[in-house]
């Protein structure tokens, strides 16, 4: 027996990473040893104190009841405390909601505000969930917001027709381009959103993975942002806790309330023991500086970045040295699927840029989530193709 999928499911493109996983399986079955540089899942472990806290909190029988859709008060307080320390932004408790990963919040925000055919500005290239999990699954219409290299992978708001746009996604430090922005750009984004009555969803999942002295701002540091913006953060990349599914959204009260209303009909908050561990993680910030373990992690990513870029440059590729994220966005000057297949044939798995949107064509994304020796081996293999 077969059942017909809902139209919104039929409108979904194939999930990019699922396709890649299929090819990987095929290669593995052929006995090819693969170096996965495709998915943004850190290979580094969570810091020791988080594992210890997890053991302690999970062993407490009181931590196994339902939580609240908005999250435990203690967790929301810790988030507000972190925002004050890290960004000097004040948040009330009803401006914070706990999430089962920021992906979940990004998907559900559209359920609260998007009606069928409402238009949503989605960066191109971008993390695919803004278009698919969020807009399309809510029957909204995506309007691409090109991120071009000539503009530093920032949108040109002057070139956008804002008529009937209800919502806009932005993400810096950016996946996949690794581009970063300053507060001046964020002010421009907030003004554009305010002048045109657009909900601004700002994804700041990589704010803590930065190098060379760069510190990523929060959009909520900008004047007027609280009127239009909701910001998504996650413990996934900061604390290497991708599988623990803990994140949060903060900002404009109505936007947070809308998201919470949706969630109250769908989930009952992240597990209490995970929220308690997250409190300890957030409290490891003593001031606006990253704690020591994070500095060390970022140093590891920075070394990988430097090795990789040096090797690619020696092959004649032009590389932009990113100041944040663990991604490298390479202009491969050719069809991104073909380039990806060439690398797959020598066992290096990367993500074709076209999977992030049409403007991602002629690019590939490397995720430097493998130890340095593996990165070097990947470089040797890439050299064998292009030298
Ligand atoms: C830009 C961006 N936002 C959000 C997420 C989701 O992270 P999580 O759901 O683990 O918080 C990711 C994951 O890769 C990402 O790259």
Short mmCIF file of C-alpha atoms and ligand atoms in Angstrom, two decimals, residues 40 100-104 106 127 130 171 173 175 203 205-206 233-237 242 245-247 327 365, ligand 1:
data_model
loop_
_atom_site.label_atom_id
_atom_site.label_comp_id
_atom_site.label_asym_id
_atom_site.label_seq_id
_atom_site.Cartn_x
_atom_site.Cartn_y
_atom_site.Cartn_z
CA UNK A 40 29.65 20.32 10.20
CA UNK A 100 15.94 21.09 20.93
CA UNK A 101 18.80 22.34 18.77
CA UNK A 102 18.63 25.61 16.86
CA UNK A 103 17.52 23.69 13.73
CA UNK A 104 14.23 22.96 15.52
CA UNK A 106 14.56 27.81 12.89
CA UNK A 127 22.05 26.43 5.52
CA UNK A 130 15.74 28.18 6.25
CA UNK A 171 23.43 33.95 9.42
CA UNK A 173 29.47 33.82 10.96
CA UNK A 175 27.59 28.62 6.81
CA UNK A 203 21.24 32.57 13.17
CA UNK A 205 25.21 29.29 15.77
CA UNK A 206 28.93 29.94 15.04
CA UNK A 233 22.10 30.19 19.34
CA UNK A 234 23.24 26.69 20.01
CA UNK A 235 25.52 24.79 22.33
CA UNK A 236 26.23 22.37 19.46
CA UNK A 237 29.34 23.99 18.01
CA UNK A 242 25.68 18.45 18.58
CA UNK A 245 20.23 18.86 21.15
CA UNK A 246 20.30 21.98 23.25
CA UNK A 247 19.99 25.54 21.99
CA UNK A 327 34.33 25.80 7.04
CA UNK A 365 32.49 23.61 1.15
C1 LIG B 1 24.10 27.83 10.21
C2 LIG B 1 23.56 26.75 11.10
N1 LIG B 1 22.54 27.03 11.88
C3 LIG B 1 22.01 26.10 12.68
C4 LIG B 1 22.52 24.83 12.73
C5 LIG B 1 21.83 23.81 13.59
O1 LIG B 1 22.55 23.46 14.70
P1 LIG B 1 21.85 22.75 15.93
O2 LIG B 1 20.47 22.31 15.51
O3 LIG B 1 22.73 21.61 16.25
O4 LIG B 1 21.77 23.78 17.01
C6 LIG B 1 23.60 24.49 11.92
C7 LIG B 1 24.14 23.11 11.93
O5 LIG B 1 25.02 22.74 11.21
C8 LIG B 1 24.14 25.49 11.08
O6 LIG B 1 25.18 25.24 10.27
#
